JSON list of C-alpha atoms in Angstrom, two decimals:
[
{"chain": "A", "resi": 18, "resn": "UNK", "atom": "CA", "xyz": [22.65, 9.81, 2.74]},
{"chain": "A", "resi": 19, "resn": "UNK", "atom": "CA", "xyz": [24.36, 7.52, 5.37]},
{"chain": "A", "resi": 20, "resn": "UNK", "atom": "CA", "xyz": [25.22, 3.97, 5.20]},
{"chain": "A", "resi": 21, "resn": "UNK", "atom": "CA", "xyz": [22.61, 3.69, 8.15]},
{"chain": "A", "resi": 22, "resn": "UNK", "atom": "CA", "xyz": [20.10, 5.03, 6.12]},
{"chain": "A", "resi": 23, "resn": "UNK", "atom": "CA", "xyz": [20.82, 2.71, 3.32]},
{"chain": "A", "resi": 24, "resn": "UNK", "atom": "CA", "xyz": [19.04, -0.33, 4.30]},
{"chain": "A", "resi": 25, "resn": "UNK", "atom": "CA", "xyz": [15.52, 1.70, 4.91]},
{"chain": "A", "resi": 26, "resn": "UNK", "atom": "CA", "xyz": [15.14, 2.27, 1.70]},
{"chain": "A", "resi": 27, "resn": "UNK", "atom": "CA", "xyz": [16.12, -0.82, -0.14]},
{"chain": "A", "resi": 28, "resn": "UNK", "atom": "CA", "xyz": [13.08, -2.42, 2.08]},
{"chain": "A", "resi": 29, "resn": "UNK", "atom": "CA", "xyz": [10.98, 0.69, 1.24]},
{"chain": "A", "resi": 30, "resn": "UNK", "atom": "CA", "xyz": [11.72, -0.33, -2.49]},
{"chain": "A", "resi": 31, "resn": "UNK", "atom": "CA", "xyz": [11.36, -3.90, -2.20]},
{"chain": "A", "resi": 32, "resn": "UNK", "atom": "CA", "xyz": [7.79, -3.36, -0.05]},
{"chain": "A", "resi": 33, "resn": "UNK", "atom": "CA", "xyz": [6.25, -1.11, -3.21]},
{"chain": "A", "resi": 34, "resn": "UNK", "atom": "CA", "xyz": [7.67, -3.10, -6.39]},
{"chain": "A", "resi": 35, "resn": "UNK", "atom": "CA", "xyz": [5.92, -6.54, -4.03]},
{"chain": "A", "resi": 36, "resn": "UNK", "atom": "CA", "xyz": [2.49, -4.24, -3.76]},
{"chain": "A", "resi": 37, "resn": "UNK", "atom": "CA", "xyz": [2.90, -3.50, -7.90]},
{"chain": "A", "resi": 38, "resn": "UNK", "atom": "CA", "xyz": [3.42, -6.52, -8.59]},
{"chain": "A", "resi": 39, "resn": "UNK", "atom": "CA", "xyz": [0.14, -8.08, -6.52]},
{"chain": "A", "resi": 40, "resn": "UNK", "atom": "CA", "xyz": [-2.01, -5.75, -8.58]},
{"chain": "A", "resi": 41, "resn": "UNK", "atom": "CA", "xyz": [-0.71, -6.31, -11.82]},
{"chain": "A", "resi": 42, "resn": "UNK", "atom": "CA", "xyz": [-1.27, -9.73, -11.15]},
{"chain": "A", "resi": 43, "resn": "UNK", "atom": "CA", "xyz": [-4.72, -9.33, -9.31]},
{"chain": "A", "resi": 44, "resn": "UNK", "atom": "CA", "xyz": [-5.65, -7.12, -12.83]},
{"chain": "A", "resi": 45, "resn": "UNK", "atom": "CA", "xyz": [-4.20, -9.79, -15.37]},
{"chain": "A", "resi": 46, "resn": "UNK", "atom": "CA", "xyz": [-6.21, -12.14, -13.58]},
{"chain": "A", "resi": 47, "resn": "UNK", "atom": "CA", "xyz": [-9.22, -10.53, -13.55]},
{"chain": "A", "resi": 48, "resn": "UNK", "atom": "CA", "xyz": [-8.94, -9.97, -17.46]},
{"chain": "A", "resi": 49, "resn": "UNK", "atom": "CA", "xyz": [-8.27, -13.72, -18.04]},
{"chain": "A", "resi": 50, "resn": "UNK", "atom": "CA", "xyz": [-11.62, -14.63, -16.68]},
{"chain": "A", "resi": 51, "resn": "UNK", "atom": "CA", "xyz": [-13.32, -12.79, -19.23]},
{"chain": "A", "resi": 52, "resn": "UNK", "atom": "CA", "xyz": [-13.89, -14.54, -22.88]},
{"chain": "A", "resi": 53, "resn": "UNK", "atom": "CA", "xyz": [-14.11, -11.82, -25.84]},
{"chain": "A", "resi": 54, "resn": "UNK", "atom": "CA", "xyz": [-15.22, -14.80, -28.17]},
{"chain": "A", "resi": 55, "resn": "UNK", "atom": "CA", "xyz": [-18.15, -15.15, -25.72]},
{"chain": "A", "resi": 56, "resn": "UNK", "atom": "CA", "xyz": [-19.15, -11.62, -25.35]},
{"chain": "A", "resi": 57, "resn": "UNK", "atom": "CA", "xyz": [-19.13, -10.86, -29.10]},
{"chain": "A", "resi": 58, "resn": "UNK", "atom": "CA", "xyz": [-20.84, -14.19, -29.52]},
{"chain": "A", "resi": 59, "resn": "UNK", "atom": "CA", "xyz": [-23.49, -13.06, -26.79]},
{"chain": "A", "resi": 60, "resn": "UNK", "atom": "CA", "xyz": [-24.02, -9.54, -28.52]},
{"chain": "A", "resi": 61, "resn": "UNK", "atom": "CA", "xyz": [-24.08, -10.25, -32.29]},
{"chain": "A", "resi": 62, "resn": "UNK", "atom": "CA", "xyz": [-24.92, -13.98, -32.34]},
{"chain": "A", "resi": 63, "resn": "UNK", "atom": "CA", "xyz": [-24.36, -15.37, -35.99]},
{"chain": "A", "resi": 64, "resn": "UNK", "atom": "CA", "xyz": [-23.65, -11.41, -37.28]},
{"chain": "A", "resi": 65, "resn": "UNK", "atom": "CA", "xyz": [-20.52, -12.27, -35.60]},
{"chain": "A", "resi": 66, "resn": "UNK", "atom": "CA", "xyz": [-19.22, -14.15, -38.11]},
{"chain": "A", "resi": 67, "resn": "UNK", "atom": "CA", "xyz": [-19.80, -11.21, -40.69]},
{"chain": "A", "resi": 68, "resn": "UNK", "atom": "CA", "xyz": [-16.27, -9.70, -39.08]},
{"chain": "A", "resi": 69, "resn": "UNK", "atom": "CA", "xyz": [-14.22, -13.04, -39.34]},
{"chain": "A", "resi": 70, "resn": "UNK", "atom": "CA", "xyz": [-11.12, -12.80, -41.08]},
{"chain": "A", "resi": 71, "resn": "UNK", "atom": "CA", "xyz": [-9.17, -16.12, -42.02]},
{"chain": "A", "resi": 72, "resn": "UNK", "atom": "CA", "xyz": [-5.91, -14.36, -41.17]},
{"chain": "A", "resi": 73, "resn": "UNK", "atom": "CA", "xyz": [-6.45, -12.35, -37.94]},
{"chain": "A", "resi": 74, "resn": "UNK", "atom": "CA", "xyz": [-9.65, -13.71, -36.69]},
{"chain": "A", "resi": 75, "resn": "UNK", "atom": "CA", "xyz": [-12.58, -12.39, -36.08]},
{"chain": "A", "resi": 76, "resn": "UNK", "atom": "CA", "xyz": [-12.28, -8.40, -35.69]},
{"chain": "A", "resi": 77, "resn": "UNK", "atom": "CA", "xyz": [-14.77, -7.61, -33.27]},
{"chain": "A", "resi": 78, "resn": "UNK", "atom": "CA", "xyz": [-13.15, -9.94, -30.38]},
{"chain": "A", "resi": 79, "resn": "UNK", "atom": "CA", "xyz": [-9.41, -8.39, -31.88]},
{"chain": "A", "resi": 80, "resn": "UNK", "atom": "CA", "xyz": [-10.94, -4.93, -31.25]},
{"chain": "A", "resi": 81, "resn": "UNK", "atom": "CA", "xyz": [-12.49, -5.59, -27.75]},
{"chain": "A", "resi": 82, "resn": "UNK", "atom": "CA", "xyz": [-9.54, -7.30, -26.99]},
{"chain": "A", "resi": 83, "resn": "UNK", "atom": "CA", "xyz": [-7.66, -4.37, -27.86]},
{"chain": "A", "resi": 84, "resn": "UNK", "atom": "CA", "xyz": [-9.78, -1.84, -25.72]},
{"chain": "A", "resi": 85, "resn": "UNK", "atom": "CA", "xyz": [-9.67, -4.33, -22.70]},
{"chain": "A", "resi": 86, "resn": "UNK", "atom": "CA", "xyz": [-5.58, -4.06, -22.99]},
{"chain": "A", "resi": 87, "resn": "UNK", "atom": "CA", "xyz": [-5.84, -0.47, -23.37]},
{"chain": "A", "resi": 88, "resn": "UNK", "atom": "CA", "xyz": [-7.81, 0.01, -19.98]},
{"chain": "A", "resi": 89, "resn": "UNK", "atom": "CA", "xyz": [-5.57, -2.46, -18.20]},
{"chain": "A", "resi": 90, "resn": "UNK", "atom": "CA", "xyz": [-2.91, -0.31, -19.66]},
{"chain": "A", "resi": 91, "resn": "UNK", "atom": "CA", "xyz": [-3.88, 3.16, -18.50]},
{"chain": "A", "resi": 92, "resn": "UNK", "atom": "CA", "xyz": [-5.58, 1.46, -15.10]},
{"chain": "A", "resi": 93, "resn": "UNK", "atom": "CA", "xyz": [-1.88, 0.36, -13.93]},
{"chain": "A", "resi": 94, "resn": "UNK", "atom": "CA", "xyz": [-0.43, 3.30, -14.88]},
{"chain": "A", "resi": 95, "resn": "UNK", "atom": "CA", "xyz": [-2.76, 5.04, -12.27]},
{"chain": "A", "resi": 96, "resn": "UNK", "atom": "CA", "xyz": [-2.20, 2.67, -9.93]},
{"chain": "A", "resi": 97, "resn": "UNK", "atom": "CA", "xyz": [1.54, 2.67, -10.17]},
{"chain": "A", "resi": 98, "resn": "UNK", "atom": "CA", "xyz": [2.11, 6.64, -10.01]},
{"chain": "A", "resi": 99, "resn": "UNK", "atom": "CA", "xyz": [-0.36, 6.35, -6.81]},
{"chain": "A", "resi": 100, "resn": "UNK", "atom": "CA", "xyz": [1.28, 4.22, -5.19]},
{"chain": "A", "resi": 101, "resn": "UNK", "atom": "CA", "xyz": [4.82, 4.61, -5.98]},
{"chain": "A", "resi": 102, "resn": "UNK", "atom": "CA", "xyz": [3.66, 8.61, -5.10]},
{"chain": "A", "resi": 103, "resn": "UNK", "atom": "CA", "xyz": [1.65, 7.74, -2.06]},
{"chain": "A", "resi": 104, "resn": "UNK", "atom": "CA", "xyz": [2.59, 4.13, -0.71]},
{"chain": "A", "resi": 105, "resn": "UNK", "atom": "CA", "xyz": [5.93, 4.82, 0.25]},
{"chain": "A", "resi": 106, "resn": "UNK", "atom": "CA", "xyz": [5.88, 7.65, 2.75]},
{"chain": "A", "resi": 107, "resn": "UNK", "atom": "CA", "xyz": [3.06, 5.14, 4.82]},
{"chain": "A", "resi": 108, "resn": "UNK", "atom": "CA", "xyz": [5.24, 2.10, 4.28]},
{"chain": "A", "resi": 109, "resn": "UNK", "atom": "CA", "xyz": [7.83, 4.65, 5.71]},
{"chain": "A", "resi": 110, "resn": "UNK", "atom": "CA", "xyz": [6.32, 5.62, 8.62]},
{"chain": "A", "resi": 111, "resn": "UNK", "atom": "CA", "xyz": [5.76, 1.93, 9.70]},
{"chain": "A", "resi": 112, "resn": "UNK", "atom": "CA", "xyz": [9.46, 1.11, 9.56]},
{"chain": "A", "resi": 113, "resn": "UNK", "atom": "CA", "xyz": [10.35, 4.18, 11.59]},
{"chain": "A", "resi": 114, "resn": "UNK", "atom": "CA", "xyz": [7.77, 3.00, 13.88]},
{"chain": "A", "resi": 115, "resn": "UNK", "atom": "CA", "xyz": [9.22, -0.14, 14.10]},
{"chain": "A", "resi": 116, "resn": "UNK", "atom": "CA", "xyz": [12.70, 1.24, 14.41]},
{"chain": "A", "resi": 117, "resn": "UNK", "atom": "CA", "xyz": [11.41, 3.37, 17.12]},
{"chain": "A", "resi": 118, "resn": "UNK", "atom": "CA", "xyz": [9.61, 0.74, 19.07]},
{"chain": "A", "resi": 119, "resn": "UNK", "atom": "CA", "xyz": [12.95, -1.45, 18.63]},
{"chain": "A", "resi": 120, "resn": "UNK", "atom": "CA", "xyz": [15.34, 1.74, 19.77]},
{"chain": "A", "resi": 121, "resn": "UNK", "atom": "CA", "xyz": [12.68, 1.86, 22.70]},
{"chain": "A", "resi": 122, "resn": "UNK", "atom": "CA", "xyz": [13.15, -1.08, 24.07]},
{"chain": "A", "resi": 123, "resn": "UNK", "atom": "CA", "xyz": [17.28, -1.40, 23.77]},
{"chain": "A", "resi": 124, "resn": "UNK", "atom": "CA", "xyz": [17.44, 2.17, 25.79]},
{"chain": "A", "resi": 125, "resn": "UNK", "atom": "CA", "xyz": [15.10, 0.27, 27.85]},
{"chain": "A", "resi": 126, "resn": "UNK", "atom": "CA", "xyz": [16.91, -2.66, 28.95]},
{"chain": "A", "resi": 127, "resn": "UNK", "atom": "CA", "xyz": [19.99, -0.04, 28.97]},
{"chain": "A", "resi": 128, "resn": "UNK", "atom": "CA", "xyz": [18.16, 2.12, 31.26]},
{"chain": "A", "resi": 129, "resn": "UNK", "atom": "CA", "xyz": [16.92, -0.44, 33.76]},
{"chain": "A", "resi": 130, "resn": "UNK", "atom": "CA", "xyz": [20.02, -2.13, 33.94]},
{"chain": "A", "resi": 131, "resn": "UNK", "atom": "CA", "xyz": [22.02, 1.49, 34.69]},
{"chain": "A", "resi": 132, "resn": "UNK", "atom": "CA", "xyz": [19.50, 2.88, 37.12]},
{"chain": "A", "resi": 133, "resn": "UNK", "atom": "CA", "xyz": [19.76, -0.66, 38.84]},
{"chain": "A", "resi": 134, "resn": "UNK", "atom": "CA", "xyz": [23.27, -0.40, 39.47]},
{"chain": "A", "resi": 135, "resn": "UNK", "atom": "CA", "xyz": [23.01, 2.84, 40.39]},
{"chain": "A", "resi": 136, "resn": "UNK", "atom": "CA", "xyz": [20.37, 2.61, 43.09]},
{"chain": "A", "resi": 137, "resn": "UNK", "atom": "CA", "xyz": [22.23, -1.06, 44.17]},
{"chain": "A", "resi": 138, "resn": "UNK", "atom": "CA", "xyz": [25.56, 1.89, 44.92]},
{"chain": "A", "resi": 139, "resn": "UNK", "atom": "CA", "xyz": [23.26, 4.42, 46.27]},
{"chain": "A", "resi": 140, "resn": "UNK", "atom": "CA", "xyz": [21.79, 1.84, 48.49]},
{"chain": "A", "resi": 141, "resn": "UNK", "atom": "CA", "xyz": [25.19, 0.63, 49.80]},
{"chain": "A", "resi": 142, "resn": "UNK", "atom": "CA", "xyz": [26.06, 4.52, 50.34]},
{"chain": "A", "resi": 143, "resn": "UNK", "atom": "CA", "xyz": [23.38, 5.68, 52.06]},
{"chain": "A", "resi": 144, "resn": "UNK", "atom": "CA", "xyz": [21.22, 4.42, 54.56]},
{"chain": "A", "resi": 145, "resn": "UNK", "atom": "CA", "xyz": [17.21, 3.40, 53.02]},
{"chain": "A", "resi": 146, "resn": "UNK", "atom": "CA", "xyz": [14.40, 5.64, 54.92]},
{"chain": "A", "resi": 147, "resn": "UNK", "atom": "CA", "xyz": [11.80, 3.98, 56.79]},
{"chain": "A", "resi": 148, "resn": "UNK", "atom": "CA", "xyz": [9.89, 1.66, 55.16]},
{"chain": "A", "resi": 149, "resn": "UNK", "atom": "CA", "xyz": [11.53, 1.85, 52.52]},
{"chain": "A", "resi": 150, "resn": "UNK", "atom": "CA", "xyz": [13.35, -1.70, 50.58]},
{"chain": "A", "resi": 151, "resn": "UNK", "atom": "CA", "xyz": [15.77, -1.90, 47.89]},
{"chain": "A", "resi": 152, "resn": "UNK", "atom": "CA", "xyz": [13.13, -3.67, 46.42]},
{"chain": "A", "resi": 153, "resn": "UNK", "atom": "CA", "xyz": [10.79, -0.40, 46.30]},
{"chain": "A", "resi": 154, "resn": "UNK", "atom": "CA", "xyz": [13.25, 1.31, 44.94]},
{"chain": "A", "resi": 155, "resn": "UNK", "atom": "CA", "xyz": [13.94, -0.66, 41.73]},
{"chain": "A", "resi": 156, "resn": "UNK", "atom": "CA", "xyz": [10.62, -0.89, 41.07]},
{"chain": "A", "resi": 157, "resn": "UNK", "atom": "CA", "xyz": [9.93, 2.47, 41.24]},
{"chain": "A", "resi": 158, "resn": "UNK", "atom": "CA", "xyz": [12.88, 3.01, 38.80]},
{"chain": "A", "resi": 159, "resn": "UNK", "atom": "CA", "xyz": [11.59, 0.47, 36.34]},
{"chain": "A", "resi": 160, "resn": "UNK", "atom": "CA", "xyz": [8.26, 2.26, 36.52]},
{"chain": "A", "resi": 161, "resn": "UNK", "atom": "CA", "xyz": [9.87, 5.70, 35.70]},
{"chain": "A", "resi": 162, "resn": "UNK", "atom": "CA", "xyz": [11.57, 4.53, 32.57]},
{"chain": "A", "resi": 163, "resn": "UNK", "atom": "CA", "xyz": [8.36, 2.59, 31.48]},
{"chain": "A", "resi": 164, "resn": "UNK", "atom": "CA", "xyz": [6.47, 5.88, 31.66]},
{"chain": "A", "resi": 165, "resn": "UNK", "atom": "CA", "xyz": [8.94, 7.94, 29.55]},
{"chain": "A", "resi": 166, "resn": "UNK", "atom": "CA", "xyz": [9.22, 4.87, 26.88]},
{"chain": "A", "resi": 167, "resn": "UNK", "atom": "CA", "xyz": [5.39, 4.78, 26.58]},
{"chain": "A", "resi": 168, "resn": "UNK", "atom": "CA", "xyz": [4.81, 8.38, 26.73]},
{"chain": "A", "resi": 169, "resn": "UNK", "atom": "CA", "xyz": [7.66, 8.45, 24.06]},
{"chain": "A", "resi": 170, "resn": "UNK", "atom": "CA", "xyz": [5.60, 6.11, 21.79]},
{"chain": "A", "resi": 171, "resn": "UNK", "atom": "CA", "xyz": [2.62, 7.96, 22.27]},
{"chain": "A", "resi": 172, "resn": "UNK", "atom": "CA", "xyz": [3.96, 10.80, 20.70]},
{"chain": "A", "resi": 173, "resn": "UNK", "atom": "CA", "xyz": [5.80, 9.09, 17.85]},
{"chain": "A", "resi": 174, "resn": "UNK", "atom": "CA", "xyz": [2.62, 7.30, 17.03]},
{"chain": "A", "resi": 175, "resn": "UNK", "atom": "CA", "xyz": [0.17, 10.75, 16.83]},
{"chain": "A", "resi": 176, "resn": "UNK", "atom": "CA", "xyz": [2.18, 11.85, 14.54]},
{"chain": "A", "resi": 177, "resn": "UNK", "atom": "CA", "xyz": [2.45, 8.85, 12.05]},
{"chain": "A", "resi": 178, "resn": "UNK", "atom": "CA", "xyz": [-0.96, 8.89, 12.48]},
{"chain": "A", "resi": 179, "resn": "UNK", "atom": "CA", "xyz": [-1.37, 12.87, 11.35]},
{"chain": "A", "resi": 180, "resn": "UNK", "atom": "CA", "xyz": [0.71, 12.14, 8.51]},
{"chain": "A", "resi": 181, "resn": "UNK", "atom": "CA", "xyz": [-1.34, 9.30, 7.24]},
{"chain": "A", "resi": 182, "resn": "UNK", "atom": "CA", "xyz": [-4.25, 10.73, 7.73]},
{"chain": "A", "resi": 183, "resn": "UNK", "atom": "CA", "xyz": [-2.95, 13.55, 5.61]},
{"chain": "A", "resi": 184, "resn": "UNK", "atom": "CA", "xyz": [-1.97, 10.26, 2.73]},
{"chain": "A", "resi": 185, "resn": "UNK", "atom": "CA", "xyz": [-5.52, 9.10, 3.06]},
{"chain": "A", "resi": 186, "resn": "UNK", "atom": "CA", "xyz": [-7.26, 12.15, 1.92]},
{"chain": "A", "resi": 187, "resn": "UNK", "atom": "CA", "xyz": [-4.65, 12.52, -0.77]},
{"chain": "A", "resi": 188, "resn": "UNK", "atom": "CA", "xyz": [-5.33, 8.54, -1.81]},
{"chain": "A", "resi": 189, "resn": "UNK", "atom": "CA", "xyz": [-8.81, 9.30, -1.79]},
{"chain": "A", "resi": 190, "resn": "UNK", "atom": "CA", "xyz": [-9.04, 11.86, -4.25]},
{"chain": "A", "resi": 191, "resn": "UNK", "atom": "CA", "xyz": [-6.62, 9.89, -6.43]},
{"chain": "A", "resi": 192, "resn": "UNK", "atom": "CA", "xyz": [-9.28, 6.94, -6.54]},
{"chain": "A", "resi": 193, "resn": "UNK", "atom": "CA", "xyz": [-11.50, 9.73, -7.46]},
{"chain": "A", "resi": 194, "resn": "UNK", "atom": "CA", "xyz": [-9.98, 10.40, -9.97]},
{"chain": "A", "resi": 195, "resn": "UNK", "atom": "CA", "xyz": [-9.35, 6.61, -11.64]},
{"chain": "A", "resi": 196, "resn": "UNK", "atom": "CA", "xyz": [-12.78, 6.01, -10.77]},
{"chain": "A", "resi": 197, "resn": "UNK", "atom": "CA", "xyz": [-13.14, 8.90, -13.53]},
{"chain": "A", "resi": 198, "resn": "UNK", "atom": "CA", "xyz": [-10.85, 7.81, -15.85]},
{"chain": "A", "resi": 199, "resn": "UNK", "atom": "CA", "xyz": [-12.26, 4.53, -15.42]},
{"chain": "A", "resi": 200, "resn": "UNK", "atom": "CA", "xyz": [-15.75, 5.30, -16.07]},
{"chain": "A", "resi": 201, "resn": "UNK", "atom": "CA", "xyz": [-14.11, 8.23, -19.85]},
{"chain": "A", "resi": 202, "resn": "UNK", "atom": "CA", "xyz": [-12.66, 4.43, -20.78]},
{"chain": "A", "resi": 203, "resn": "UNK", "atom": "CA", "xyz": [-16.30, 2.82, -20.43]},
{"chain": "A", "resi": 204, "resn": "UNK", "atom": "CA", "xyz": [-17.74, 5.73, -22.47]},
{"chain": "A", "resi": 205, "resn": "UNK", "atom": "CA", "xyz": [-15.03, 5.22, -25.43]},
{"chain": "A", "resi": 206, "resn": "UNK", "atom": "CA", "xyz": [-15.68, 1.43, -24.92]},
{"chain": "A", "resi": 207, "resn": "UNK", "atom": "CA", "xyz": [-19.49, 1.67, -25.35]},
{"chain": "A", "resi": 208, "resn": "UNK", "atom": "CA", "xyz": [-18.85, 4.07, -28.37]},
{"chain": "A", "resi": 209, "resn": "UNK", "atom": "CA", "xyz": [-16.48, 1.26, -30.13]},
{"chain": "A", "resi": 210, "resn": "UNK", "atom": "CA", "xyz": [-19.48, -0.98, -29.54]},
{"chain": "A", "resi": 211, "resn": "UNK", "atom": "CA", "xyz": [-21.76, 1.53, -31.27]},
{"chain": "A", "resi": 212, "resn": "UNK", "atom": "CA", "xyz": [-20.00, 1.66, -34.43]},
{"chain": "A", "resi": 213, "resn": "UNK", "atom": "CA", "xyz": [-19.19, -2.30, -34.56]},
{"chain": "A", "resi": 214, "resn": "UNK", "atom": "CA", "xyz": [-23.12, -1.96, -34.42]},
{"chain": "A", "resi": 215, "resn": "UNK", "atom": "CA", "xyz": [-23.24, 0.49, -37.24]},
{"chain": "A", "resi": 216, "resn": "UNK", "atom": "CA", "xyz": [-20.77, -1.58, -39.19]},
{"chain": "A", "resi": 217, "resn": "UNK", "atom": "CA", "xyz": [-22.61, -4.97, -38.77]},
{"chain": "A", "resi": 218, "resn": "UNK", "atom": "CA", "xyz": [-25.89, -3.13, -39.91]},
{"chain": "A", "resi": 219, "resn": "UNK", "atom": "CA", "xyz": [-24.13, -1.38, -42.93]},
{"chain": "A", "resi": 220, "resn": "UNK", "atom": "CA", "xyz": [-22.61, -5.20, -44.19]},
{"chain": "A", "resi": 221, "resn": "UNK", "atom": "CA", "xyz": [-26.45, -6.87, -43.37]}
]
């Protein structure tokens, strides 16, 4: 890899560990608004206080507090290998667009300002046909390099966007699957509940 090359990815990097770290967050957040004490208050009212234990609290709030971790656990794990996986090649594809776009408009101004001097010497050279200014002629050089640097762009740009249309199906099917592992970690969650139900009705 070349020194040139070098920067790119350090901003690829630091892009993708600023997108982790917003979703841990976002997820630690949204598990701080919810009150175990509350929701095992809510289910088994004053059967609650069957599980209390002087040392470690009450066990039913440990326990859902325990399966709450477990899915924020195995959520960001999903969401990490997905993005890390998936995020970067899109995140990719808009620096090299901007790095084209940029490169663009340097050959540009590099352009225009060659083809002016060299219709300015052509002009002095030869004589101009009829109707014909110096004027005309730098415009229509200025519109000849616009052309090729749009037409340029045009092309880079289909085919960033083939490639992430390509990432979007693939992100897709990885929601898909979260979405299922999601909805397994529900299902063990509800069957946790069942048997803190069976336990409360075995001490009662």
């Amino acid at each position: 890899m070349s020194s040139e090359e070098t920067p790119a990815v350090k901003i690829e990097k630091s892009r993708v560990e600023k997108f982790i770290s917003i979703l841990t967050k976002a997820i630690q957040k949204s598990h701080g608004t919810i009150s175990t004490p509350e929701i095992i208050d809510q289910c088994y009212g004053e059967d609650a206080a069957t599980f209390d234990d002087d040392e470690n609290g009450n066990m039913l709030v440990g326990l859902l507090d325990d399966s709450l971790d477990k899915i924020d656990e195995e959520a960001m794990e999903h969401i990490q290998k997905i993005v890390k996986q998936y995020a970067q090649r899109p995140l990719q594809c808009l620096d090299d667009a901007i790095a084209h776009v940029d490169a663009l408009e340097k050959k540009e101004l590099q352009e225009e300002e060659d083809d002016r001097q060299s219709a300015q010497e052509a002009i002095v050279m030869s004589k101009l046909p009829q109707g014909v200014s110096a004027e005309d002629v730098l415009q229509y050089q200025a519109y000849l390099i616009q052309k090729k640097a749009r037409d340029d762009l045009i092309e880079s740009m289909k085919r960033i966007d083939e490639e992430c249309e390509q990432l979007r199906a693939q992100l897709e099917q990885k929601k898909k699957q979260v979405q299922d592992s999601i909805e397994n970690l529900d299902e063990k969650s509800k069957s946790m509940s069942n048997a803190a139900d069976m336990c409360s009705y075995v001490v009662s």
